[in-house]
Amino acid sequence: DYANEFDVSVKMITGDHRAIAVETCRTLGMGTNVLGTEKLPLMKAEELEKATTLGRDYGELCRKADGFAQVFPEHKYLIVEALRQQGMLVGMTGDGVNDAPALK
């Protein structure tokens, strides 16, 4: 609730199954528009680091989604970078080594 008061958008990005992510988001009051990875390309790390159009190509999709499920670390990086390229200040937490690439 506090995040919403300050106009902070919280999104879940998880490797878990979509049904689990939707229920978790619903329980936490985050919305239920949780997407899979079908609209996100699986790019190599080298490609992602050089990509300058992620915000243009995927920013709106990432902004409108409440979360993403069944993602790989490369998807996490793409989502975070697309939001950054749209001028958003992005913070991220994670519980595993697979979250490290998105924190670059």
Short mmCIF file of C-alpha atoms in Angstrom, two decimals, residues 13 79-80 102:
data_model
loop_
_atom_site.label_atom_id
_atom_site.label_comp_id
_atom_site.label_asym_id
_atom_site.label_seq_id
_atom_site.Cartn_x
_atom_site.Cartn_y
_atom_site.Cartn_z
CA ILE A 13 9.49 -11.06 -12.27
CA ILE A 79 12.59 -6.03 -18.54
CA VAL A 80 14.71 -3.92 -16.19
CA ALA A 102 19.43 -7.91 -14.09
#
